[in-house]
Coordinates of C-alpha atoms in Angstrom, one line a residue:
M1 CA -108.6 28.3 24.5
S2 CA -105.5 30.2 25.8
G3 CA -103.3 32.4 23.8
K4 CA -103.5 33.6 20.2
K5 CA -103.3 31.7 17.0
V6 CA -102.4 34.1 14.2
L7 CA -102.8 33.2 10.5
I8 CA -100.6 35.3 8.2
I9 CA -101.7 35.2 4.6
G10 CA -99.0 36.3 2.1
A11 CA -96.1 35.4 4.4
T12 CA -93.4 35.9 1.8
G13 CA -94.3 39.5 1.0
L14 CA -93.0 42.6 2.7
V15 CA -95.8 42.9 5.2
G16 CA -96.4 39.2 5.7
H17 CA -92.7 38.5 6.4
A18 CA -92.5 41.3 9.0
A19 CA -95.7 40.1 10.7
L20 CA -94.4 36.5 10.7
K21 CA -91.2 37.7 12.4
H22 CA -93.0 39.9 14.9
F23 CA -95.8 37.5 16.0
S24 CA -93.4 34.6 16.3
T25 CA -91.5 36.4 19.0
Q26 CA -94.6 37.0 21.2
E27 CA -95.3 34.8 24.1
D28 CA -98.4 32.5 24.1
C29 CA -98.8 33.0 20.4
N30 CA -98.9 30.3 17.7
V31 CA -98.4 31.4 14.1
I32 CA -99.4 29.8 10.8
S33 CA -97.9 31.3 7.6
V34 CA -99.6 30.9 4.2
S35 CA -98.1 31.6 0.8
R36 CA -97.3 29.7 -2.4
R37 CA -93.6 30.0 -1.8
T38 CA -92.0 28.8 1.4
P39 CA -90.6 31.7 3.5
E40 CA -86.8 31.6 3.7
Q41 CA -87.1 31.7 7.5
S42 CA -90.1 30.3 9.4
Y43 CA -89.3 31.8 12.8
G44 CA -90.9 28.7 14.3
A45 CA -94.2 29.1 12.5
K46 CA -96.0 26.3 10.7
H47 CA -96.1 27.0 7.0
I48 CA -98.8 25.9 4.5
S49 CA -98.5 26.4 0.8
V50 CA -101.8 27.4 -0.8
D51 CA -102.8 28.9 -4.1
L52 CA -105.4 31.5 -3.1
N53 CA -106.9 31.4 -6.5
N54 CA -107.8 27.8 -6.1
E55 CA -111.2 27.8 -4.3
K56 CA -111.3 24.0 -3.8
Q57 CA -107.8 24.0 -2.2
C58 CA -108.6 27.0 0.0
S59 CA -111.9 25.3 1.1
E60 CA -110.0 22.2 2.2
V61 CA -107.1 24.0 3.9
F62 CA -108.9 26.9 5.7
G63 CA -112.1 24.9 6.3
S64 CA -110.0 22.6 8.6
M65 CA -108.7 25.4 10.8
N66 CA -110.9 25.7 13.8
D67 CA -108.9 27.7 16.3
I68 CA -107.6 30.8 14.5
T69 CA -108.0 34.0 16.5
H70 CA -106.3 36.6 14.4
I71 CA -105.9 36.9 10.6
V72 CA -103.3 39.2 8.9
Y73 CA -104.3 39.3 5.3
S74 CA -101.4 40.7 3.3
A75 CA -101.7 38.7 0.1
L76 CA -101.5 40.7 -3.1
Y77 CA -101.8 39.8 -6.8
E78 CA -100.0 42.1 -9.2
K79 CA -100.1 41.7 -13.0
P80 CA -96.8 39.8 -13.8
D81 CA -95.4 42.2 -16.4
D82 CA -97.2 45.4 -16.0
L83 CA -97.1 46.9 -12.5
I84 CA -98.3 50.5 -12.9
S85 CA -101.1 50.1 -15.4
G86 CA -102.2 46.9 -13.7
W87 CA -103.4 49.0 -10.7
V88 CA -106.6 49.8 -12.6
D89 CA -107.0 46.6 -14.5
Q90 CA -110.3 44.8 -13.8
E91 CA -108.7 41.4 -13.9
Q92 CA -106.4 42.4 -11.1
I93 CA -109.2 43.9 -9.1
D94 CA -111.4 40.8 -9.5
T95 CA -108.5 38.4 -8.6
N96 CA -107.6 40.2 -5.4
S97 CA -111.3 40.2 -4.4
R98 CA -111.6 36.5 -5.1
M99 CA -108.5 35.6 -3.2
L100 CA -109.8 37.1 0.0
R101 CA -113.2 35.4 -0.4
N102 CA -111.5 32.0 -1.0
V103 CA -109.7 32.4 2.3
F104 CA -112.3 33.9 4.4
E105 CA -115.5 31.9 3.5
P106 CA -114.3 28.5 4.8
L107 CA -112.2 30.1 7.6
E108 CA -114.9 32.0 9.2
R109 CA -117.2 28.9 9.2
S110 CA -114.5 26.8 10.9
S111 CA -112.8 29.2 13.3
K112 CA -115.4 30.0 16.0
D113 CA -112.8 31.8 18.2
L114 CA -112.0 34.4 15.5
K115 CA -111.3 37.8 17.1
H116 CA -109.7 40.1 14.6
V117 CA -108.9 40.5 10.9
T118 CA -106.4 43.0 9.5
L119 CA -106.5 44.1 5.9
M120 CA -103.9 46.1 4.0
Q121 CA -104.6 49.0 1.7
G122 CA -102.3 51.9 0.7
A123 CA -101.9 55.1 -1.2
K124 CA -104.1 53.9 -4.0
A125 CA -107.0 54.2 -1.5
Y126 CA -106.8 57.9 -2.2
G127 CA -106.5 57.6 -5.9
V128 CA -102.9 58.5 -6.2
H129 CA -102.4 56.1 -9.0
V130 CA -104.8 58.1 -11.3
K131 CA -104.8 61.7 -10.0
S132 CA -103.2 64.2 -7.8
I133 CA -104.8 64.4 -4.3
Q134 CA -105.4 67.0 -1.7
N135 CA -102.7 66.8 1.0
P136 CA -102.6 65.5 3.6
A137 CA -104.6 62.3 2.8
R138 CA -107.0 61.5 5.6
E139 CA -109.1 58.5 6.3
G140 CA -112.8 58.6 5.5
K141 CA -112.8 60.8 2.4
S142 CA -115.7 59.7 0.3
E143 CA -114.3 60.8 -3.0
M144 CA -111.6 58.2 -2.9
Y145 CA -114.2 55.5 -3.6
E146 CA -114.7 56.9 -7.1
Q147 CA -111.5 55.2 -8.3
P148 CA -111.5 51.5 -9.4
N149 CA -109.7 49.5 -6.7
F150 CA -109.8 46.0 -5.2
Y151 CA -109.5 47.7 -1.8
W152 CA -113.2 48.6 -1.9
L153 CA -114.4 45.1 -2.9
Q154 CA -112.3 43.6 0.0
E155 CA -113.4 46.3 2.5
D156 CA -117.1 46.0 1.6
Y157 CA -116.9 42.2 1.8
I158 CA -115.3 42.1 5.2
K159 CA -117.7 44.8 6.6
E160 CA -120.7 42.8 5.4
K161 CA -119.3 39.5 6.8
Q162 CA -118.7 41.1 10.2
K163 CA -122.3 42.3 10.8
G164 CA -123.6 40.7 13.9
K165 CA -120.4 38.8 14.6
D166 CA -118.1 38.8 17.7
W167 CA -114.9 39.4 15.6
N168 CA -113.8 42.8 14.3
W169 CA -111.5 44.2 11.6
T170 CA -108.9 47.0 11.1
I171 CA -107.5 48.4 7.8
F172 CA -104.0 49.9 7.5
R173 CA -103.0 52.3 4.8
P174 CA -99.2 52.7 4.9
A175 CA -97.1 54.9 2.7
V176 CA -94.4 53.3 0.6
I177 CA -93.2 50.3 2.6
F178 CA -89.6 49.5 3.2
G179 CA -88.3 46.2 4.5
E180 CA -86.9 42.7 3.9
S181 CA -88.3 40.9 0.8
I182 CA -87.0 39.4 -2.3
G183 CA -88.8 39.8 -5.6
S184 CA -91.5 42.1 -4.2
P185 CA -93.0 44.3 -6.9
M186 CA -92.9 47.3 -4.6
N187 CA -89.7 47.0 -2.6
L188 CA -87.5 49.9 -3.7
L189 CA -84.6 48.6 -1.6
T190 CA -83.8 45.7 -4.0
A191 CA -83.9 47.9 -7.2
F192 CA -81.9 50.6 -5.5
G193 CA -79.4 48.1 -4.0
V194 CA -78.6 46.5 -7.4
Y195 CA -78.3 49.9 -9.0
A196 CA -75.9 51.1 -6.4
A197 CA -73.8 47.9 -6.5
L198 CA -73.4 48.2 -10.3
L199 CA -72.2 51.8 -9.9
K200 CA -69.8 50.8 -7.1
E201 CA -68.3 48.0 -9.1
E202 CA -67.6 50.4 -11.9
G203 CA -65.9 52.8 -9.5
K204 CA -68.5 55.4 -9.8
P205 CA -70.2 57.5 -7.1
L206 CA -73.8 57.0 -6.2
H207 CA -75.6 59.2 -8.8
F208 CA -79.2 60.1 -8.3
P209 CA -81.2 58.5 -11.2
G210 CA -84.5 60.3 -10.6
G211 CA -86.2 63.5 -11.6
V212 CA -87.4 66.6 -9.8
E213 CA -87.1 66.9 -6.1
T214 CA -90.2 65.9 -4.1
I215 CA -91.2 65.6 -0.4
L216 CA -91.9 62.0 0.5
V217 CA -93.1 59.8 3.3
A218 CA -92.3 56.2 4.1
T219 CA -93.4 53.3 6.3
D220 CA -91.0 50.9 8.0
V221 CA -92.5 47.4 7.7
D222 CA -91.4 46.5 11.3
L223 CA -93.3 49.5 12.6
L224 CA -96.3 48.4 10.6
A225 CA -96.1 44.9 12.0
R226 CA -96.2 46.3 15.5
A227 CA -99.2 48.4 14.6
I228 CA -100.9 45.3 13.3
A229 CA -100.3 43.5 16.6
W230 CA -101.6 46.5 18.5
A231 CA -104.8 46.7 16.4
G232 CA -105.6 43.1 17.1
E233 CA -105.9 43.8 20.8
S234 CA -107.2 47.4 20.9
E235 CA -110.9 48.3 21.1
K236 CA -110.1 51.7 19.5
A237 CA -108.9 49.9 16.4
E238 CA -112.1 48.0 15.8
G239 CA -113.8 48.8 12.6
E240 CA -111.3 51.5 11.7
A241 CA -109.0 52.4 8.9
F242 CA -105.6 54.0 9.7
N243 CA -102.9 55.7 7.8
I244 CA -99.5 54.8 9.1
T245 CA -96.1 56.4 8.3
N246 CA -92.8 56.6 10.0
G247 CA -93.8 60.0 11.4
D248 CA -91.5 62.3 9.4
V249 CA -90.9 63.4 5.8
F250 CA -87.8 63.3 3.6
V251 CA -86.3 64.4 0.3
W252 CA -83.8 62.4 -1.7
S253 CA -81.2 65.1 -1.9
T254 CA -80.8 65.3 1.9
L255 CA -80.9 61.5 2.3
W256 CA -78.6 60.6 -0.6
P257 CA -75.2 61.2 1.2
T258 CA -76.4 58.9 4.1
L259 CA -77.3 56.2 1.6
A260 CA -74.0 56.5 -0.1
E261 CA -72.0 56.4 3.1
T262 CA -74.0 53.3 4.3
L263 CA -73.0 51.5 1.1
G264 CA -69.3 52.7 1.2
M265 CA -69.7 55.1 -1.7
E266 CA -69.4 58.8 -2.5
P267 CA -72.6 60.7 -3.3
G268 CA -72.7 61.6 -7.0
E269 CA -74.5 63.9 -9.3
H270 CA -78.0 64.0 -10.7
V271 CA -77.8 61.6 -13.6
P272 CA -81.3 60.6 -14.7
L273 CA -81.6 56.9 -15.6
S274 CA -84.6 54.6 -16.0
L275 CA -84.0 51.6 -13.8
T276 CA -86.8 49.8 -15.6
E277 CA -84.9 50.0 -18.8
E278 CA -81.3 49.7 -17.5
I279 CA -81.3 47.2 -14.7
P280 CA -82.7 44.1 -16.5
K281 CA -79.9 44.5 -19.1
R282 CA -77.2 44.0 -16.4
E283 CA -77.6 40.4 -15.5
V284 CA -74.1 39.4 -16.5
E285 CA -72.5 42.2 -14.4
W286 CA -74.8 41.4 -11.4
R287 CA -73.9 37.7 -11.5
H288 CA -70.2 38.8 -11.5
I289 CA -70.8 41.0 -8.4
C290 CA -72.6 38.1 -6.7
E291 CA -69.7 35.7 -7.3
K292 CA -67.0 38.3 -6.4
H293 CA -68.6 39.2 -3.1
N294 CA -70.0 35.7 -2.3
L295 CA -73.6 36.9 -2.3
V296 CA -76.6 34.7 -1.9
A297 CA -78.9 37.0 -3.9
P298 CA -80.7 35.5 -6.9
G299 CA -80.6 36.8 -10.5
I300 CA -81.9 40.3 -11.2
K301 CA -85.3 39.2 -12.3
D302 CA -86.0 37.2 -9.2
F303 CA -84.3 39.7 -6.9
V304 CA -85.9 42.9 -7.9
G305 CA -89.1 41.7 -9.6
L306 CA -91.1 44.7 -10.9
S307 CA -89.6 47.0 -8.2
V308 CA -87.6 48.8 -10.9
E309 CA -90.9 50.2 -12.2
F310 CA -91.8 51.3 -8.8
A311 CA -88.4 52.8 -8.2
D312 CA -88.7 54.9 -11.3
R313 CA -92.0 56.2 -10.0
Y314 CA -90.8 56.9 -6.5
F315 CA -87.6 58.6 -7.7
A316 CA -89.8 60.7 -10.1
Y317 CA -87.7 59.7 -13.1
G318 CA -88.6 61.7 -16.2
Q319 CA -90.5 64.4 -14.2
R320 CA -89.1 68.0 -14.7
E321 CA -91.8 69.9 -12.8
M322 CA -92.6 69.8 -9.1
R323 CA -95.3 67.4 -8.4
Y324 CA -97.3 66.9 -5.2
P325 CA -97.0 63.3 -4.0
P326 CA -99.3 62.1 -1.3
L327 CA -98.6 63.0 2.3
Y328 CA -100.5 61.3 5.0
S329 CA -102.1 62.4 8.2
D330 CA -101.6 59.6 10.8
I331 CA -103.1 61.7 13.6
K332 CA -106.1 59.3 13.8
L333 CA -103.8 56.4 14.6
R334 CA -101.9 58.4 17.2
Q335 CA -105.1 59.5 18.9
A336 CA -106.3 55.9 18.9
G337 CA -103.3 54.9 21.0
F338 CA -100.5 53.7 18.7
H339 CA -97.6 56.2 19.1
E340 CA -94.5 54.5 17.7
C341 CA -92.4 56.2 15.1
I342 CA -89.0 55.8 13.4
D343 CA -86.6 58.3 11.8
T344 CA -86.7 57.5 8.1
E345 CA -82.9 58.0 7.7
E346 CA -82.3 55.4 10.4
M347 CA -84.8 53.1 8.7
F348 CA -82.8 53.1 5.4
I349 CA -79.6 52.5 7.3
K350 CA -81.1 49.6 9.1
W351 CA -82.4 47.8 6.0
L352 CA -79.3 48.4 3.9
K353 CA -77.1 47.0 6.6
L354 CA -79.3 44.0 7.0
F355 CA -79.2 43.3 3.2
Q356 CA -75.4 43.5 3.5
E357 CA -75.3 41.2 6.6
K358 CA -77.5 38.7 4.8
R359 CA -75.2 38.8 1.8
L360 CA -77.9 40.2 -0.5
L361 CA -75.8 43.3 -1.2
P362 CA -72.0 43.7 -1.2
Q363 CA -70.3 44.7 2.1
N364 CA -68.4 48.0 2.2

């Protein structure tokens, strides 16, 4: 068989969408996307709608695929109305573990040319959802396994399945991911975009709604997609877990004037506000903005999802004392051979302008 055939599970999420876009531009590469919802843009890939919780349906669909060479597994189940506390919920842990098994059991039996599997983890691999961690976070720290997490069930499963096989796996642990996705529970761009648009419509400057200043890191989803492609072909990525960040750090106070300028606003003051409490109340105003500016963005609930909760956490809303958020060492990834990086300020400009061009946020 010539070329690659890449199966992207969770194609409407942040990572899945970026992987779909990236692999679909590669020569001699066929792509199949899988999600319950149909992606807004296929990029020429074949799409299959599958409920990953349905074992019978998964068996029928994935059991008929006999030529998959690469799997990008980025599907994620979050509790529908409780993002933060759901991270330690046993139902969520069990569901995410089951979804991977439902995909992989029939797929491995049918696809004899399988070469590589990519799994996604993240900051919760280091227990940041339950405790402060020692910075910088590094791969391979044994104490992280003490925290309940579906990551470990998925990781242990894929390691056990790989024993004695020709295919291999790689795990990525990005920082907070930024990119193009609608309704994602952890895409701060949509929550921030709606918040900014509401202020602008009222003639107000871009106030900072968070708490105490913190040093942060981010991961551009296009950068992550390129790293996933690299891992699928690199011997140095086989059986390894990698942190991945943009390569720099940032603080909101320094970045805020750039965000305001990109949106055609003036930077404002520090005005703490819970986006979780405020944004859902503003549906009428948001619909007015959409009509006035001819936007194609959906209503607030469908557009921002649970990302308002995530935004409050990332902006440190309600925190008055300096905290120590996780910083990541990605030296392991660089030493293995993936050297790409992106300036985080440029990343924010890129995505905000794209949201404007696609009429998801008002133009300046």
